[in-house]
XYZ file of C-alpha atoms in Angstrom:
554
model
C 97.276 99.403 92.106
C 97.395 101.667 95.182
C 97.079 98.598 97.394
C 100.092 96.945 95.740
C 102.146 100.147 95.957
C 101.449 100.545 99.683
C 102.192 96.914 100.543
C 105.331 96.759 98.396
C 106.906 99.994 99.642
C 106.068 99.166 103.273
C 107.620 95.702 102.993
C 110.767 97.016 101.269
C 111.356 99.870 103.732
C 110.609 97.736 106.774
C 113.682 95.523 106.251
C 116.409 98.188 106.659
C 114.323 99.823 109.378
C 114.248 96.536 111.302
C 118.004 96.220 110.861
C 118.532 99.723 112.238
C 116.234 98.985 115.191
C 118.286 95.884 115.933
C 121.520 97.910 115.966
C 119.854 100.404 118.287
C 118.656 97.821 120.832
C 121.462 95.241 120.760
C 123.469 97.047 123.418
C 122.804 94.639 126.336
C 125.308 92.051 125.141
C 128.053 94.696 124.942
C 128.644 95.026 128.675
C 131.787 97.150 128.531
C 130.924 99.397 125.613
C 129.135 102.721 125.939
C 127.957 104.444 122.785
C 127.860 108.190 122.385
C 124.107 107.868 122.609
C 124.412 106.183 126.020
C 126.751 108.907 127.266
C 124.376 111.650 126.125
C 121.290 109.975 127.623
C 123.022 109.226 130.934
C 124.117 112.859 131.289
C 120.565 114.090 130.677
C 118.526 111.412 132.465
C 121.004 110.015 135.001
C 123.277 107.002 135.223
C 120.403 104.765 136.340
C 119.578 104.146 132.682
C 122.861 102.234 132.371
C 121.972 99.719 135.086
C 121.036 96.211 133.958
C 117.637 94.876 135.010
C 116.104 91.452 135.456
C 112.584 90.884 134.195
C 110.916 91.934 137.459
C 112.850 95.200 137.632
C 112.186 95.848 133.949
C 108.434 95.324 134.380
C 108.391 97.431 137.550
C 110.060 100.309 135.724
C 107.663 99.941 132.806
C 104.565 99.997 135.020
C 105.821 102.880 137.181
C 106.681 104.996 134.136
C 103.280 104.373 132.565
C 101.530 105.180 135.852
C 103.323 108.526 136.001
C 102.365 109.164 132.356
C 98.703 108.459 133.134
C 98.586 110.728 136.198
C 100.353 113.595 134.425
C 98.148 113.509 131.323
C 94.974 113.103 133.397
C 95.888 116.325 135.202
C 96.631 118.089 131.904
C 93.235 117.122 130.475
C 91.291 117.869 133.651
C 92.928 121.283 134.213
C 93.487 122.301 130.578
C 91.465 125.493 131.052
C 94.238 126.715 133.392
C 97.090 125.852 131.032
C 98.633 127.789 128.084
C 98.142 127.176 124.340
C 94.382 127.331 124.660
C 93.415 130.039 122.154
C 89.824 128.810 121.892
C 89.312 128.685 125.682
C 88.502 124.981 126.018
C 87.227 123.811 129.401
C 88.782 120.931 131.305
C 87.413 117.467 130.508
C 84.822 115.790 132.730
C 86.617 113.423 135.154
C 85.500 110.094 133.615
C 86.323 111.309 130.106
C 89.748 112.531 131.290
C 90.270 109.128 132.957
C 89.325 107.248 129.794
C 91.380 109.485 127.496
C 94.521 109.371 129.660
C 94.345 105.561 129.857
C 93.544 105.356 126.153
C 96.695 107.196 125.061
C 98.886 105.657 127.760
C 97.969 102.183 126.498
C 98.594 103.064 122.829
C 94.854 102.615 122.148
C 93.660 106.169 121.444
C 90.005 105.267 121.773
C 88.321 108.658 121.615
C 85.026 109.343 123.342
C 85.405 113.014 122.423
C 85.959 115.150 119.338
C 89.460 116.623 119.378
C 88.780 120.011 117.832
C 85.778 120.533 120.129
C 87.185 119.300 123.436
C 90.965 119.756 123.593
C 93.393 122.666 123.715
C 96.639 122.689 121.746
C 98.561 122.131 124.977
C 96.543 118.972 125.696
C 96.934 117.712 122.129
C 100.701 118.302 121.911
C 102.153 118.033 125.430
C 99.621 115.509 126.642
C 98.447 113.227 123.868
C 101.173 113.594 121.226
C 103.864 113.014 123.850
C 102.060 109.820 124.895
C 101.932 108.715 121.271
C 105.734 108.645 121.254
C 106.398 106.989 124.596
C 103.519 104.483 124.489
C 104.775 103.255 121.112
C 108.323 103.148 122.488
C 107.049 101.092 125.443
C 105.765 98.417 123.061
C 109.022 98.210 121.096
C 111.079 98.179 124.308
C 108.974 95.289 125.626
C 109.615 93.265 122.467
C 113.361 93.888 122.762
C 113.458 92.823 126.414
C 111.402 89.662 125.830
C 113.661 88.798 122.891
C 116.713 89.091 125.150
C 115.241 86.552 127.527
C 114.275 84.123 124.769
C 117.813 83.982 123.373
C 119.324 83.630 126.849
C 121.037 86.973 127.399
C 122.065 87.560 131.023
C 120.059 90.749 131.344
C 116.754 92.064 130.050
C 118.372 95.427 129.426
C 117.126 98.652 130.984
C 113.602 99.930 130.376
C 114.374 103.646 130.427
C 117.400 103.113 128.210
C 115.308 101.192 125.677
C 112.486 103.727 125.879
C 114.765 106.714 125.345
C 116.714 105.055 122.523
C 113.514 104.171 120.649
C 111.909 107.571 121.269
C 114.838 109.855 120.403
C 116.830 107.806 117.891
C 114.029 105.935 116.118
C 110.498 107.336 116.419
C 111.337 111.032 116.550
C 113.492 111.149 113.370
C 111.014 109.055 111.381
C 108.094 111.158 112.622
C 109.898 114.340 111.574
C 110.356 112.937 108.063
C 106.705 111.933 107.754
C 105.456 115.188 109.283
C 107.501 117.136 106.721
C 106.035 115.054 103.895
C 102.497 115.569 105.174
C 103.086 119.300 105.547
C 104.459 119.476 102.006
C 101.328 117.797 100.649
C 98.891 120.075 102.428
C 98.290 118.901 106.009
C 97.708 121.877 108.313
C 100.371 122.953 110.848
C 99.742 126.065 112.969
C 99.353 127.182 116.579
C 96.834 129.885 115.720
C 93.285 129.397 116.970
C 90.122 128.619 115.051
C 89.133 130.993 112.299
C 85.656 132.328 111.500
C 84.735 132.482 107.808
C 81.651 133.466 105.863
C 80.313 130.798 103.507
C 78.857 131.441 100.031
C 75.426 131.261 101.635
C 76.376 134.115 103.967
C 76.569 131.927 107.076
C 79.421 132.334 109.555
C 81.331 129.094 110.166
C 84.104 128.388 112.655
C 86.935 126.281 111.198
C 89.222 124.499 113.641
C 92.912 124.051 112.916
C 96.142 123.397 114.816
C 99.510 121.566 114.781
C 98.011 118.722 112.783
C 100.926 117.461 110.631
C 103.157 116.682 113.625
C 100.283 114.988 115.460
C 99.216 112.843 112.493
C 102.748 111.621 111.713
C 103.278 109.896 115.065
C 99.643 108.834 115.337
C 100.165 106.701 112.217
C 103.752 105.568 112.781
C 103.229 104.546 116.406
C 99.984 102.625 115.680
C 98.306 105.185 117.918
C 95.501 106.314 115.616
C 93.985 109.116 117.651
C 92.728 111.877 115.386
C 93.410 115.566 115.933
C 89.861 116.071 114.628
C 86.777 114.016 115.427
C 86.497 112.606 111.918
C 90.137 111.505 112.060
C 91.798 110.901 108.668
C 88.559 111.577 106.808
C 89.065 115.259 107.708
C 90.599 117.294 104.858
C 93.056 118.965 107.257
C 94.406 115.578 108.405
C 94.270 113.852 105.033
C 93.738 116.346 102.213
C 94.495 114.274 99.099
C 95.438 110.919 97.620
C 99.154 111.520 98.282
C 98.680 112.036 102.011
C 96.367 109.029 102.049
C 99.169 106.847 100.624
C 101.761 108.340 103.010
C 99.553 107.730 106.038
C 98.724 104.184 104.899
C 102.451 103.468 104.553
C 103.058 104.851 108.016
C 100.466 102.485 109.511
C 102.320 99.393 108.258
C 105.949 100.472 108.362
C 107.015 99.974 111.987
C 104.847 96.891 112.732
C 106.463 95.231 109.711
C 109.940 96.344 110.783
C 109.415 94.729 114.210
C 109.224 91.321 112.505
C 112.600 91.864 110.840
C 114.021 93.322 114.049
C 113.224 90.039 115.815
C 114.938 88.078 113.057
C 118.092 90.194 113.243
C 118.090 90.191 117.041
C 117.716 86.412 117.389
C 119.893 85.758 114.299
C 117.053 83.803 112.703
C 116.046 85.810 109.662
C 114.489 82.819 107.898
C 112.238 82.298 110.909
C 111.143 85.942 110.714
C 110.574 85.538 106.967
C 108.095 82.736 107.673
C 106.295 84.798 110.316
C 106.232 87.824 107.990
C 104.714 85.657 105.247
C 101.986 84.330 107.566
C 101.101 87.847 108.654
C 101.122 89.069 105.044
C 98.805 86.248 103.947
C 96.329 87.091 106.718
C 96.496 90.771 105.782
C 95.971 90.231 102.037
C 93.067 87.818 102.573
C 91.341 90.282 104.912
C 91.845 93.150 102.470
C 90.460 91.087 99.589
C 87.369 90.022 101.546
C 86.629 93.522 102.811
C 86.998 95.121 99.381
C 84.717 92.439 97.915
C 82.016 92.821 100.588
C 82.065 96.604 100.220
C 81.776 96.331 96.449
C 78.280 94.938 97.050
C 75.302 97.331 97.294
C 74.289 98.697 100.652
C 71.890 96.099 101.997
C 69.480 98.784 103.164
C 68.732 99.369 99.450
C 67.692 95.762 98.834
C 64.474 95.559 96.759
C 64.317 99.356 96.482
C 63.974 101.029 93.053
C 67.413 102.619 93.148
C 70.599 102.046 91.188
C 72.591 99.190 92.736
C 76.318 99.792 93.130
C 79.140 99.650 95.678
C 78.336 100.680 99.229
C 79.199 104.385 99.308
C 77.672 105.273 102.660
C 80.201 106.716 105.088
C 83.035 106.759 102.527
C 85.501 109.526 101.755
C 85.048 109.497 97.970
C 88.092 111.714 97.318
C 90.268 108.590 97.612
C 88.172 106.122 95.622
C 85.817 103.390 96.778
C 88.467 100.753 97.588
C 90.797 102.817 99.766
C 88.337 103.000 102.652
C 88.008 99.188 102.993
C 91.798 98.961 102.604
C 92.343 101.469 105.393
C 89.769 99.695 107.605
C 91.812 96.475 107.408
C 95.221 98.140 107.811
C 94.124 100.134 110.840
C 92.566 97.169 112.673
C 95.287 94.688 111.734
C 98.007 96.907 113.199
C 96.173 98.202 116.297
C 96.331 101.656 114.722
C 92.676 102.620 115.010
C 92.669 105.678 112.742
C 89.883 105.820 110.152
C 89.233 107.507 106.829
C 85.610 106.347 106.653
C 82.728 105.494 108.986
C 83.184 101.853 110.029
C 79.614 101.765 111.293
C 78.486 102.186 107.667
C 80.351 99.133 106.363
C 78.229 96.294 105.046
C 77.778 93.724 107.848
C 80.259 91.176 106.480
C 82.737 93.918 105.617
C 82.417 95.176 109.191
C 83.130 91.661 110.428
C 86.651 91.623 108.942
C 88.021 94.533 111.038
C 86.588 92.770 114.089
C 88.390 89.568 113.080
C 91.608 91.570 112.714
C 91.211 92.839 116.279
C 90.244 89.393 117.589
C 93.358 87.785 116.080
C 95.478 90.859 116.941
C 98.582 89.349 115.302
C 98.536 90.581 111.690
C 101.650 92.704 112.293
C 99.715 94.254 115.175
C 100.709 97.240 117.272
C 104.346 98.315 117.357
C 106.191 95.708 119.388
C 103.190 94.157 121.092
C 101.766 92.758 117.843
C 104.788 90.511 117.486
C 104.632 89.635 121.202
C 101.077 88.378 120.607
C 102.307 86.266 117.701
C 104.997 84.752 119.939
C 102.204 83.333 122.097
C 100.666 81.581 119.082
C 104.120 80.336 118.066
C 104.566 78.704 121.473
C 101.099 77.128 121.344
C 101.600 75.878 117.769
C 105.002 74.343 118.556
C 103.710 72.723 121.743
C 100.728 71.138 119.987
C 102.933 69.923 117.123
C 105.457 68.416 119.537
C 102.782 66.564 121.465
C 101.318 65.157 118.235
C 104.616 63.464 117.332
C 105.481 62.466 120.898
C 108.436 64.812 121.324
C 109.168 67.601 123.783
C 108.641 70.793 121.772
C 111.471 73.294 121.434
C 111.713 76.929 120.412
C 115.014 78.642 119.672
C 116.706 75.477 120.903
C 114.976 75.541 124.306
C 112.291 73.193 125.555
C 108.735 74.452 125.865
C 107.169 72.762 128.853
C 103.816 72.860 130.628
C 104.756 76.000 132.584
C 105.355 78.093 129.473
C 102.245 76.680 127.826
C 100.143 77.635 130.846
C 101.216 81.277 130.706
C 100.824 81.430 126.909
C 97.265 80.081 127.037
C 96.386 82.431 129.876
C 97.596 85.403 127.828
C 95.668 84.243 124.744
C 92.436 83.582 126.684
C 92.602 86.944 128.433
C 91.819 88.711 125.151
C 88.420 87.063 124.495
C 87.574 87.253 128.202
C 87.844 91.050 128.136
C 85.909 91.347 124.870
C 83.131 88.853 125.565
C 82.812 89.720 129.244
C 82.469 93.435 128.585
C 80.044 92.874 125.699
C 77.837 90.552 127.757
C 77.751 92.960 130.692
C 76.750 95.951 128.577
C 74.125 93.944 126.681
C 72.423 93.086 129.972
C 72.427 96.499 131.644
C 70.973 99.789 130.365
C 74.528 101.225 130.100
C 74.889 99.464 126.752
C 71.320 99.168 125.529
C 70.622 102.886 125.988
C 73.794 103.834 124.071
C 73.066 102.056 120.773
C 71.420 103.937 117.917
C 70.624 100.833 115.889
C 68.409 98.034 117.222
C 68.824 94.272 116.988
C 71.934 92.662 115.503
C 73.724 95.820 114.427
C 73.343 97.323 117.881
C 74.969 94.210 119.315
C 77.777 94.609 116.775
C 78.337 98.208 117.939
C 78.863 97.061 121.545
C 80.981 94.100 120.429
C 83.178 96.317 118.234
C 83.756 98.813 121.064
C 85.039 96.185 123.481
C 87.039 94.472 120.724
C 88.713 97.793 119.973
C 89.418 98.515 123.642
C 90.837 95.047 124.400
C 92.979 95.032 121.240
C 94.282 98.547 122.040
C 92.984 99.613 118.635
C 90.835 102.697 119.144
C 88.481 102.640 116.143
C 84.751 102.218 116.642
C 81.287 101.711 115.206
C 80.506 105.306 116.008
C 76.745 104.944 116.082
C 77.344 104.281 119.779
C 76.718 106.934 122.429
C 79.756 105.952 124.455
C 80.688 109.192 126.251
C 79.059 108.208 129.547
C 80.567 107.367 132.926
C 79.911 103.584 132.633
C 81.414 103.399 129.135
C 84.405 105.568 130.049
C 85.231 103.531 133.152
C 84.570 100.092 131.634
C 86.527 100.615 128.418
C 89.292 102.317 130.414
C 89.706 99.212 132.589
C 89.584 96.917 129.532
C 92.243 98.997 127.761
C 94.451 98.880 130.836
C 94.204 95.101 131.282
C 94.358 94.471 127.535
C 97.612 96.409 127.293
C 99.725 95.376 130.245
C 98.770 91.789 131.078
C 99.626 90.586 127.518
C 103.036 92.231 128.050
C 103.679 90.945 131.585
C 102.718 87.297 130.915
C 105.147 86.889 127.953
C 107.842 88.383 130.211
C 107.275 85.479 132.587
C 107.632 83.013 129.702
C 110.786 84.762 128.528
C 112.269 84.696 132.038
C 111.692 80.943 132.272
C 113.228 80.379 128.832
C 116.226 82.595 129.688
C 117.830 80.087 132.055
C 117.244 76.960 129.973
C 120.100 75.285 128.163
C 120.156 75.343 124.377
C 119.764 71.866 122.854
C 121.340 70.967 119.540
C 118.948 70.549 116.637
C 118.519 67.052 115.227
C 116.266 65.179 112.814
C 113.398 65.218 115.319
C 113.441 68.973 115.905
C 110.559 70.981 114.470
C 112.241 73.676 112.423
C 110.657 77.099 112.615
C 111.975 78.402 109.298
C 110.046 76.144 106.911
C 106.784 76.291 104.964
C 105.442 73.512 107.219
C 105.913 75.693 110.279
C 104.205 78.569 108.474
C 101.180 76.342 107.819
C 101.136 75.238 111.471
C 101.307 78.835 112.688
C 98.615 80.015 110.279
C 96.347 77.144 111.301
C 96.894 77.836 114.999
C 95.902 81.488 114.643
C 92.812 80.728 112.549
C 91.491 77.756 114.502
C 92.057 79.267 117.947
C 90.477 82.539 116.817
C 87.499 80.759 115.260
C 86.859 78.689 118.383
C 86.955 81.750 120.617
C 84.918 84.213 118.557
C 82.669 82.350 116.098
C 79.545 82.495 118.346
C 79.613 86.296 118.701
C 80.405 86.687 115.001
C 77.187 84.786 114.254
C 75.150 86.781 116.778
C 76.419 90.103 115.425
C 77.633 90.798 111.863
C 76.591 87.468 110.310
C 73.061 87.682 111.736
C 72.938 91.334 110.643
C 73.808 90.234 107.097
C 71.263 87.401 107.072
C 68.492 89.671 108.371
C 68.590 91.614 105.101
C 68.182 88.411 103.122
C 64.965 87.480 104.907
C 61.892 88.387 102.825
């Protein structure tokens, strides 16, 4: 019942939210009109935000802004002991951990090789990481808007800073304030006072961390950021105290990724096309949820043949929310590149742990805000191209021909994802950097390494946390993977969009493959599944599947 409530409310709310996002970002075609919002932003941030940019200028602005974000937050983390709002006197982070953390939040990944309440001051959490959670999410949505402008043939790609500021101040900030208020009302902590020492019933003194949690959690969920204020993330009672906050946070995970699908439909004036894409994503999501819930309903395989009561796998679960909400969350968080957790993913049954990996390998089931739909556009281009070649006709998308040049860039972007995952996994399986970090031998240890690089490349941030990953090699390697996995899959679709921008629109006829039909939905679904299976089936067998089969061996 909770599953149906979350999916239904998210889907219903996402439609008007997508329509509002379209109204917010459709300014580029209105050359001579300046909204009050434009006037306000230009007065505060300068008239440069009103200048129109081509794709190269747009990408240059995007990269430069993100570089400045990284440098600034690295300095905040490294020198946090010298900065205010540090009531518990936290030291600055070690350089490789500061490097990894700054890249992680800049790339909307929020992979955490630290425990927030132990390592970070309030200044670092709020003015470093929470700020990045807004602007990194806005970067993804801005990229989708700009690529969409090129695909439909607008003369300009817009202006990056204009898009970023519009999304941050007029979209993400108001929604985050609403969700933060709801979380605060239902018991999530919000204070700038330091940790408090209490005496337990056993007479032991315990230090309880706290902080501005409600504000942090709201944007972490809405922006598919996922980084927890506390080390245990949304399993912590201060981040997620009850079933109501669990539902609110689950809704927040899905809401904006779903709205991006409708935004694209409104922006390109092809709502039926977006409806088909939304349906394909929803089918993938529901199937993954069903499989994960089923696999976790089976007994923990470590109890096989032991004289204990056999029941659902309860290891690593937050039982306050029921046994099915943890598998549900595991799928939602990995399907949307969110990465937050309300259970220990390392404790999932092997086949249940495989499904979140599949979600990150596909990386198109709604995905991260903005970039999830950009990833799906690549599969759309590949699916249309293959279909056109099968019937001997030049494939077309949005009335424009897809030729070998666009196909080349699309395939390169798709193949980059497995290259980062498989290359990093292979490297760390060979050298002691990876082998010395695993706490579980054999197949599960391989799965821990595989999951970490899958999470980094997919800009997800969750992990099989049996892994000792706070070392210089892990921090540097996953930092590089996060960086490449974030920006190359944005830049390459920009190139495709720029090539499509100048092409003439051809009239549809009886030979045109329509992209708003059930047939196209089947083609798109098949493309995602078959390409994903070809790329990742071998490592799935070596890791989670072999781990599952090892328990069946007498």
